[in-house]
Coordinates of C-alpha atoms and ligand atoms in Angstrom, one line a residue:
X175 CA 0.0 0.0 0.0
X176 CA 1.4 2.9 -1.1
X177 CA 0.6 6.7 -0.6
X178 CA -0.6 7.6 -3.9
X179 CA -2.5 4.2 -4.3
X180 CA -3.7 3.5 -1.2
X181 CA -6.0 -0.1 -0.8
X182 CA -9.7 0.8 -0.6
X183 CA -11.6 -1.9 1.0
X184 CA -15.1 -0.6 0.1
X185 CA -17.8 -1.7 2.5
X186 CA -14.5 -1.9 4.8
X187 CA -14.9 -5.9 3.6
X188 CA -12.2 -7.7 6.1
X189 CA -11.6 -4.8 7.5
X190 CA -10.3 -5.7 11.5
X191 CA -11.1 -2.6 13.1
X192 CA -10.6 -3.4 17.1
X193 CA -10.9 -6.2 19.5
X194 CA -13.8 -7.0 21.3
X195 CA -14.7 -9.1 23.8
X196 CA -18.3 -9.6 23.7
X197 CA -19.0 -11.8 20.8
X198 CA -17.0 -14.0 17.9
X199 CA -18.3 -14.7 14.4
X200 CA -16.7 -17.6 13.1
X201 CA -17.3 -18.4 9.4
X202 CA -15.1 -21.3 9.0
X203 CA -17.0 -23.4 11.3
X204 CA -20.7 -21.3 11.2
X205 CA -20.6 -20.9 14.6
X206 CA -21.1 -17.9 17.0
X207 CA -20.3 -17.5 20.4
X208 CA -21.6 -14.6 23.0
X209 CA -18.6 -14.4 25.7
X210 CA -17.5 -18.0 24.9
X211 CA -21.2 -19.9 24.6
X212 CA -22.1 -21.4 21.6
X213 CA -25.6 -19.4 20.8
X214 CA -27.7 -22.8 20.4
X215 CA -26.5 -23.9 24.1
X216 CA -27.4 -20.6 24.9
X217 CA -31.4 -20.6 23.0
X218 CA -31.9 -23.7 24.8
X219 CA -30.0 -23.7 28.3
X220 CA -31.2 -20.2 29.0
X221 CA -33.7 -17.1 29.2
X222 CA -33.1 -13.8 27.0
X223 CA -32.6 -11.9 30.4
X224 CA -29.7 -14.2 31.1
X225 CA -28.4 -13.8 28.1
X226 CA -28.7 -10.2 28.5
X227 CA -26.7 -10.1 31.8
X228 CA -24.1 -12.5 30.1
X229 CA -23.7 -9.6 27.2
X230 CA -23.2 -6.6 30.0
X231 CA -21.5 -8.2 32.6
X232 CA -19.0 -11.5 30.7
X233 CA -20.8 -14.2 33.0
X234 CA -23.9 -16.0 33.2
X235 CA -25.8 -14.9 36.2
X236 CA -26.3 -16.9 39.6
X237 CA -30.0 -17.0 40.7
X238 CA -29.7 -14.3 43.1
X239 CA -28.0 -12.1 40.4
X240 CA -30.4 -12.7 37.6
X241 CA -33.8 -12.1 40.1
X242 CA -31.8 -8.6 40.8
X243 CA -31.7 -8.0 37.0
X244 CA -35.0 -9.3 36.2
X245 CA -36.3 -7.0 39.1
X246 CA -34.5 -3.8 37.8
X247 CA -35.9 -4.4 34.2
X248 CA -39.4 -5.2 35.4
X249 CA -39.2 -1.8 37.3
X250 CA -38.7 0.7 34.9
X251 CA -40.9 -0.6 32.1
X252 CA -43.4 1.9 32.3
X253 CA -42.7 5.0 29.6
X254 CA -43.5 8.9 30.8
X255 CA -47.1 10.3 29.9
X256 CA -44.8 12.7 28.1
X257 CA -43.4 10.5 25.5
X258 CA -47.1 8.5 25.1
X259 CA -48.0 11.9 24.3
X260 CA -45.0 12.7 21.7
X261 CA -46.1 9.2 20.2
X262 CA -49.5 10.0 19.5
X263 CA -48.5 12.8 17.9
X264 CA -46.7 10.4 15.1
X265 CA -48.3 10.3 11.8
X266 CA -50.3 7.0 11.6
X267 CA -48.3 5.8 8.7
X268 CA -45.1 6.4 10.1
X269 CA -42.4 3.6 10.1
X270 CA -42.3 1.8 13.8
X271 CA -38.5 1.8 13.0
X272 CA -38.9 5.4 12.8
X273 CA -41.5 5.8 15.2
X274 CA -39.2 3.7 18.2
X275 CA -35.8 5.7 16.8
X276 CA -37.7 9.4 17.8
X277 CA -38.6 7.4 20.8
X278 CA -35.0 6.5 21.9
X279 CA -34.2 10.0 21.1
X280 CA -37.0 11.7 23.2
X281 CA -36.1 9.1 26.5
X282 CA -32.4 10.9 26.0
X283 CA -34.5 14.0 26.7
X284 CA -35.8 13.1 29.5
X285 CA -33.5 10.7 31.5
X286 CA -31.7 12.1 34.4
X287 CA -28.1 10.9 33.6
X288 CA -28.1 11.2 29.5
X289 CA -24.9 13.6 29.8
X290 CA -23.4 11.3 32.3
X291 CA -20.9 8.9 30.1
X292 CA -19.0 7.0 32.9
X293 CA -19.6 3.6 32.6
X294 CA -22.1 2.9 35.9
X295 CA -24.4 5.8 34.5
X296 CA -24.0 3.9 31.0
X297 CA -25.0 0.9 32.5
X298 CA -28.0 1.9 34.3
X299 CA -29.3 4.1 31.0
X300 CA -28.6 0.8 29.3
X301 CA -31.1 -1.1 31.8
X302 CA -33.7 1.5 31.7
X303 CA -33.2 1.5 27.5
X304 CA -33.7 -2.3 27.4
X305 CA -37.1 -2.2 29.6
X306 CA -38.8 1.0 28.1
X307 CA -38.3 -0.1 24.5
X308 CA -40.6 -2.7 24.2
X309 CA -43.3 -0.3 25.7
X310 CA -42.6 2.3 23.1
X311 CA -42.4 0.4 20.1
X312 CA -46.1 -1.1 21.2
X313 CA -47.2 2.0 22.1
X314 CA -46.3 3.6 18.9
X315 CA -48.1 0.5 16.9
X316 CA -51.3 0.2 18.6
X317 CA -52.0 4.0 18.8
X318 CA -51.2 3.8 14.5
X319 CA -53.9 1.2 14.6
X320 CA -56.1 3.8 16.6
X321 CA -56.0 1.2 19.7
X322 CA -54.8 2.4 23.5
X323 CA -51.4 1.5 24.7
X324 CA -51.3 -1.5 27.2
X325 CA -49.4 -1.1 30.5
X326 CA -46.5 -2.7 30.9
X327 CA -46.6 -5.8 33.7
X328 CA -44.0 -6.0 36.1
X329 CA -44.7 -9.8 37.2
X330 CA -43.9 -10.9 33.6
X331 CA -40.3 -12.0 31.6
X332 CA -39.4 -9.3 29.2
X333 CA -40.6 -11.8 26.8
X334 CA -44.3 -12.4 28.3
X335 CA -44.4 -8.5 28.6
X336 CA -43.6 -8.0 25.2
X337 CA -46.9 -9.9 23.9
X338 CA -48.3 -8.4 26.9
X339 CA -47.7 -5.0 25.5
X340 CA -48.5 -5.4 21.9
X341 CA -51.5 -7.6 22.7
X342 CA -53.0 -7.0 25.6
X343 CA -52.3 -10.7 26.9
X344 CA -49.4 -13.2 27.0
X345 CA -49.5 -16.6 24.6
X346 CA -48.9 -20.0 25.2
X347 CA -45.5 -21.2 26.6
X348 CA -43.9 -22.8 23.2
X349 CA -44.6 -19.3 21.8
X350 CA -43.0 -17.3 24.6
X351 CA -40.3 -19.4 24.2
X352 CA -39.6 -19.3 20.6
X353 CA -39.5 -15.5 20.7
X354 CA -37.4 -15.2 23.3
X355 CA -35.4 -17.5 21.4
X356 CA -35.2 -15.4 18.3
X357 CA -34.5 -12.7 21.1
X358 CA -31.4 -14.1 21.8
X359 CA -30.4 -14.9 18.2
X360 CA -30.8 -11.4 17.5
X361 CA -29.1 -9.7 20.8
X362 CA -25.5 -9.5 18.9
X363 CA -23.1 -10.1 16.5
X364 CA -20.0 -8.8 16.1
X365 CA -19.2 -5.5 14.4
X366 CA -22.3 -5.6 12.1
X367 CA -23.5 -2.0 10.5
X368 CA -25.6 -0.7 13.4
X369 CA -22.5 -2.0 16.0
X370 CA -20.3 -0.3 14.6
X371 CA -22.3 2.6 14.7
X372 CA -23.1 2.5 17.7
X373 CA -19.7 2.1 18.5
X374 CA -18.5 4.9 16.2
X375 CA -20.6 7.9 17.9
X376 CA -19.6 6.6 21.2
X377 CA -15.9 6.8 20.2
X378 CA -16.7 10.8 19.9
X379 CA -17.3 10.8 23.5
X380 CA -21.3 11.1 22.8
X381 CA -23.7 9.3 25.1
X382 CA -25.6 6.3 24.7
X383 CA -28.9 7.5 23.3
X384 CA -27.4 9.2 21.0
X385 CA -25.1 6.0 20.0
X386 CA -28.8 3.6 20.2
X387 CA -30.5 5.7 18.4
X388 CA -27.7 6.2 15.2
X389 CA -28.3 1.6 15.6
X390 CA -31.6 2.2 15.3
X391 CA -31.6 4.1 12.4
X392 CA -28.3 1.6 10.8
X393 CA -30.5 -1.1 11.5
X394 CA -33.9 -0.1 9.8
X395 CA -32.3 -0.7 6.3
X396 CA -33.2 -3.6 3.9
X397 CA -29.8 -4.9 3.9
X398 CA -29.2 -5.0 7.3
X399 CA -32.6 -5.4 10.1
X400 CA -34.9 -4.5 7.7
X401 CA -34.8 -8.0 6.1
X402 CA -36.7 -9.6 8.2
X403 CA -39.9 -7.8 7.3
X404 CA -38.7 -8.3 3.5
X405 CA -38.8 -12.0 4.1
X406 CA -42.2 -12.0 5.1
X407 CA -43.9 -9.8 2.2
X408 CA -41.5 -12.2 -0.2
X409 CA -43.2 -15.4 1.5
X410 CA -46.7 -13.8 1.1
X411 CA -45.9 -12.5 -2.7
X412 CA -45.3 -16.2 -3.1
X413 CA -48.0 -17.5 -1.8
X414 CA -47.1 -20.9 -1.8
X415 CA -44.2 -23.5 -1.7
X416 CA -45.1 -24.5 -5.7
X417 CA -45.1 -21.8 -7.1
X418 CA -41.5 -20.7 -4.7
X419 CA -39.5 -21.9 -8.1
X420 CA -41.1 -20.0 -10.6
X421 CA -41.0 -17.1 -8.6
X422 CA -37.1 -16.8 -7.7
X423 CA -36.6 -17.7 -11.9
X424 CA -38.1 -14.3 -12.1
X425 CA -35.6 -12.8 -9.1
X426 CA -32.4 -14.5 -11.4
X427 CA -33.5 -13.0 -15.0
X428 CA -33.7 -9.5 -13.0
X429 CA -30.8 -10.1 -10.8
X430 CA -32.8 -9.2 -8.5
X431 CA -31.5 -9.7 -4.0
X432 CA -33.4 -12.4 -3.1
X433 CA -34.0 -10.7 0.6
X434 CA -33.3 -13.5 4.0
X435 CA -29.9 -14.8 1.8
X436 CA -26.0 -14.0 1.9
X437 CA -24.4 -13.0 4.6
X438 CA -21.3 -10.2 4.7
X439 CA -19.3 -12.7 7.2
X440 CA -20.6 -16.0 6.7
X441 CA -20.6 -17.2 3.4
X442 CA -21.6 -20.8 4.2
X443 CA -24.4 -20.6 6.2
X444 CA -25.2 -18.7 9.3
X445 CA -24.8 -20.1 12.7
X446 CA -28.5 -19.0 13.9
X447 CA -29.8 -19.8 11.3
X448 CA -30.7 -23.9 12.3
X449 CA -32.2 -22.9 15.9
X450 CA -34.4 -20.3 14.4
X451 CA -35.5 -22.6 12.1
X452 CA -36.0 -25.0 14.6
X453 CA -38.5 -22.7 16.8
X454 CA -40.1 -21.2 13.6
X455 CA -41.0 -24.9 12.5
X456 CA -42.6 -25.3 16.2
X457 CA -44.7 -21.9 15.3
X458 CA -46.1 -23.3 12.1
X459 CA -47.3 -26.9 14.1
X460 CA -48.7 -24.8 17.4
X461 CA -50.5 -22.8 14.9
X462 CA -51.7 -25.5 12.1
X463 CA -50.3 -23.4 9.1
X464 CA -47.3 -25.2 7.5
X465 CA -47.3 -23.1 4.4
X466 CA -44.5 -20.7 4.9
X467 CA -41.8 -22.6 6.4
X468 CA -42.6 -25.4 3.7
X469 CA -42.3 -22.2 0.9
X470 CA -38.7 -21.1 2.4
X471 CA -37.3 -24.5 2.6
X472 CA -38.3 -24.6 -1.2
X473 CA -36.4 -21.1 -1.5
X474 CA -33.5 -22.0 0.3
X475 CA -32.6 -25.3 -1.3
X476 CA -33.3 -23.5 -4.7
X477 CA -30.9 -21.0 -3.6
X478 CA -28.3 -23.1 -2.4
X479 CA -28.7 -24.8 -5.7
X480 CA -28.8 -22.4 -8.3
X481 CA -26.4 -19.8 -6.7
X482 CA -25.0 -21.2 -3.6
X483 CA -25.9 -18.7 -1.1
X484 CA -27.4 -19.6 1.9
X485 CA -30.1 -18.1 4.2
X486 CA -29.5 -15.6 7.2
X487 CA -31.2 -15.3 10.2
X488 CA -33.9 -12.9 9.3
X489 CA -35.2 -15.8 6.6
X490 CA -36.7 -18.4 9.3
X491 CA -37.5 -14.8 12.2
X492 CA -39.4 -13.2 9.4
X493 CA -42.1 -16.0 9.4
X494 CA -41.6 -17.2 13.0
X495 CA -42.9 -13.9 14.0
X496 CA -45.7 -13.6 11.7
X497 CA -46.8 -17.0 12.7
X498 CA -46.6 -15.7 16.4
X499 CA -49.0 -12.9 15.3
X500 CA -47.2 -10.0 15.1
X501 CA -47.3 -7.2 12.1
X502 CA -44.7 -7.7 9.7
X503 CA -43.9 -3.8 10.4
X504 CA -43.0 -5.1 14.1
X505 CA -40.6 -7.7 12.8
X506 CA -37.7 -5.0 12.8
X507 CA -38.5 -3.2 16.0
X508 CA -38.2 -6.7 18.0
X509 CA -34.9 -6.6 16.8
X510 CA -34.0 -3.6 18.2
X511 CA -35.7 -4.6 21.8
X512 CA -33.5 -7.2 21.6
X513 CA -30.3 -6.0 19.8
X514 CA -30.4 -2.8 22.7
X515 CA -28.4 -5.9 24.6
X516 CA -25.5 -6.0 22.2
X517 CA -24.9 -2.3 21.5
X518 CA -24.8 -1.1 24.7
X519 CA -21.9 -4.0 25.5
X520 CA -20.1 -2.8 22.4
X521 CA -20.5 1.0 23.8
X522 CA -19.4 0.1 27.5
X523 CA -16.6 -1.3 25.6
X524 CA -15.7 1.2 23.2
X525 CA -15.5 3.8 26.3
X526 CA -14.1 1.6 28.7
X527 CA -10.8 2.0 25.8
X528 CA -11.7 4.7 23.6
X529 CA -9.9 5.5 20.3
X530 CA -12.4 8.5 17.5
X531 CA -13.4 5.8 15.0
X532 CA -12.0 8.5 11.9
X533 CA -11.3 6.6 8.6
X534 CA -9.7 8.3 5.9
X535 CA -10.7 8.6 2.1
X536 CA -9.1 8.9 -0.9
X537 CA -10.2 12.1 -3.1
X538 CA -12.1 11.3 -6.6
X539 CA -13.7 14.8 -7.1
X540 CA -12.4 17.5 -9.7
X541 CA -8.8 18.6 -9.5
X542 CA -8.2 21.8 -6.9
X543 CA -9.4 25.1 -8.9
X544 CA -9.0 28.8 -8.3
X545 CA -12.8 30.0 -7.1
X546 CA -14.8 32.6 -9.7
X547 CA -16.4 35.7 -8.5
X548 CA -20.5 35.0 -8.5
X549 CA -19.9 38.2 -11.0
X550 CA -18.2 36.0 -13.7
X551 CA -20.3 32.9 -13.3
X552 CA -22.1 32.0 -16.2
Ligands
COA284 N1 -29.9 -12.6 -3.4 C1 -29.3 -12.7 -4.6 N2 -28.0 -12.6 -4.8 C2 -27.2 -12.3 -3.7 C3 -27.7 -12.2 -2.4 C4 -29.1 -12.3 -2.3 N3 -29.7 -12.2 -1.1 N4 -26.7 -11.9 -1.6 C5 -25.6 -11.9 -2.2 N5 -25.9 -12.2 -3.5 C6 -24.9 -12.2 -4.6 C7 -24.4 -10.8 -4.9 O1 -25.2 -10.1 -5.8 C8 -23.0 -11.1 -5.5 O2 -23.2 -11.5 -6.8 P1 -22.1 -11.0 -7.9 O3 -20.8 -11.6 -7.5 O4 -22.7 -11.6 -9.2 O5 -22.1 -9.5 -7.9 C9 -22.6 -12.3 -4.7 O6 -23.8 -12.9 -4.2 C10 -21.7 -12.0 -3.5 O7 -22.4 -11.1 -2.6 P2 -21.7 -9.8 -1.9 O8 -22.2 -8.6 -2.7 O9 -20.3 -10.0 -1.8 O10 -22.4 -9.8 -0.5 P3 -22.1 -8.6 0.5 O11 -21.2 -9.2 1.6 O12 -21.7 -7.3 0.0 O13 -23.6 -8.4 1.0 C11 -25.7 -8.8 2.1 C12 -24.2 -9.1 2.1 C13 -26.3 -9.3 3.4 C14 -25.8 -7.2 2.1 C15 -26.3 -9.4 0.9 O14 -26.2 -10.7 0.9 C16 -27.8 -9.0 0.8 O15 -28.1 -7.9 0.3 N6 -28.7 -9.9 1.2 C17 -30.1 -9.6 1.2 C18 -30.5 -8.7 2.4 C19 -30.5 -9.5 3.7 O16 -31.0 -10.6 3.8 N7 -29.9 -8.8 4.7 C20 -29.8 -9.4 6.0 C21 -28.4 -9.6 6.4 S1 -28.2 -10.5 7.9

């Protein structure tokens, strides 16, 4: 790499940009751990709350520890009447990725220790983050369907609360427990887009709503969160798993993204992807309707077929949580509630040994030029 030709890596492909302690994304063997656990021991050895604690603190919790943490969550669920009121002022059609980002922004209004950047503060912003979100992202979508928000519950798991919130009662147990599986699937990974965001505005010394709110916004994209809700309106345009063929021939002769496949890190196959799977499979038998898991495993052997590019984990989430009843505009949100977990470990850890994320670029605009009076402008 010389000066005058220095070696772009566009999309910063390969790029190793810092160590970090919280997660590992292994490739070669389609594996991913959170602080050295395999992520399937995790989905099925443990709740999203532990998982949770495990992301913020390096270890699993003991009982005692994880009741303290479950009790802080519970506790400061409930969102002002200040911000309810900010959210009814959102226009009805506006995007609940939109909708939960002004939301995050708004709670940086109003909490107490938003200028405060030393790591305890962090940590307890991060706790009060992680328990108001799923509030405000139901508030938000039943008040665009014209419907009252629900109170939070304080005697439920972040995950019963959740369907507490957005429905107004919690589901069976299989149900719970396949979301809060796809919770922990989603909490983190690595230095994806709205990670290294995240990271990136707290390496300016900024605080963490601002750094949650620049993921939120990294996230909503198609290519990055936003696939999960693609996946679904792709399953429905399809309709069914015959016609799942036909439809992706179309998709080749336009060389068209086939959205839920290909993966930046893993290119063969992604470690979540066989658990989620798993859990969505359970969704489609608890609720009788086979069709869409039966359409995607037509898509994704096609796919590994035709162009050898597997699926990611938004394929099997997207119909998982339509299957649990949610929206499809929800689908993304959830991944925020959940991905809250991960960011705020990669911000305690950016602080904790801080360097301004400040890449360079190399120039491609006209040569330097002398500037013309407004006078002599044609
Ligand atoms: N559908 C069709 N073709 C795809 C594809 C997809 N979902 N994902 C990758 N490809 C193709 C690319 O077009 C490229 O083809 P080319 O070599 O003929 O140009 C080739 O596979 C290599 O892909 P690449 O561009 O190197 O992937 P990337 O690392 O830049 O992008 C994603 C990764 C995730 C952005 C990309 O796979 C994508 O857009 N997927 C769909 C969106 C999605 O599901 N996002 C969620 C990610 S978790």
């Amino acid at each position: 790499m010389s000066e005058s030709q220095p070696e772009i890596r566009k999309g910063l492909v390969g790029v190793v940009a810092d160590v970090s302690a919280v997660s590992k994304v292994m490739p070669e063997t389609n594996s991913l751990t959170y602080r050295g656990y395999a992520v399937q021991d995790l989905c099925e050895a443990c709740s999203f709350e532990e998982v949770a604690y495990l992301l913020w603190n390096g270890e699993l919790p003991n009982q005692a520890q994880l009741d303290a943490f479950r009790k802080e969550e519970a506790a400061n669920r409930a969102i002002s009447p200040a911000l309810i009121e900010v959210i009814r002022q959102f226009p009805k059609d506006a995007h609940p990725m939109d909708a939960i980002r002004t939301a995050v922004s708004f709670m940086g209004l109003e909490d107490p220790e938003t200028a405060d950047t030393s790591e305890p503060a962090t940590r307890r912003k991060a706790m009060r983050l992680l328990a108001k979100i799923p509030t405000a992202i139901a508030a938000a979508h039943r008040l665009s369907k014209g419907e009252e928000p629900v109170a939070p519950r304080s005697d439920l798991t972040f995950a019963e609360n959740f369907f507490q919130v957005v429905f107004g009662k919690v589901p069976a147990k299989e149900v719970v427990k396949s979301f809060d599986v796809s919770l922990i699937l989603y909490a983190e990974h690595g230095f994806n887009a709205s990670t290294f965001t995240a990271r990136t505005v707290t390496s300016t010394g900024a605080d963490l709503h601002g750094a949650i709110t620049a993921g939120i916004a990294a996230l909503k994209g198609p290519l990055h969160g936003g696939a999960n809700e693609a996946v679904m309106h792709m399953l429905k345009e399809i309709g069914s798993p015959e016609k799942a063929v036909s439809w992706l021939e179309g998709k080749f002769d336009h060389k068209a993204l086939v959205m839920g496949f290909g993966h930046r890190v893993y290119k063969n196959g992604d470690s979540r992807v066989p658990t989620m799977t798993k859990y969505a499979d359970k969704m489609a038998e608890v609720v009788g309707d086979k069709r869409w898991m039966e359409t995607s495993r037509v898509l994704a052997a096609e796919m590994l077929k035709r162009k050898n590019i597997h699926p990611n984990l938004d394929f099997p989430a997207g119909p998982a949580y339509y299957l649990m009843g949610f929206d499809i505009p929800l689908f993304t949100p959830i991944f925020v509630a959940s991905r809250v977990t991960g960011w705020s470990a990669h911000v305690i850890e950016q602080a904790a040994d801080n360097r301004l994320i400040r890449p360079l670029s190399q120039y491609s605009g006209v040569a330097q030029r002398a500037v013309t009076p407004i006078s002599a402008r044609g």
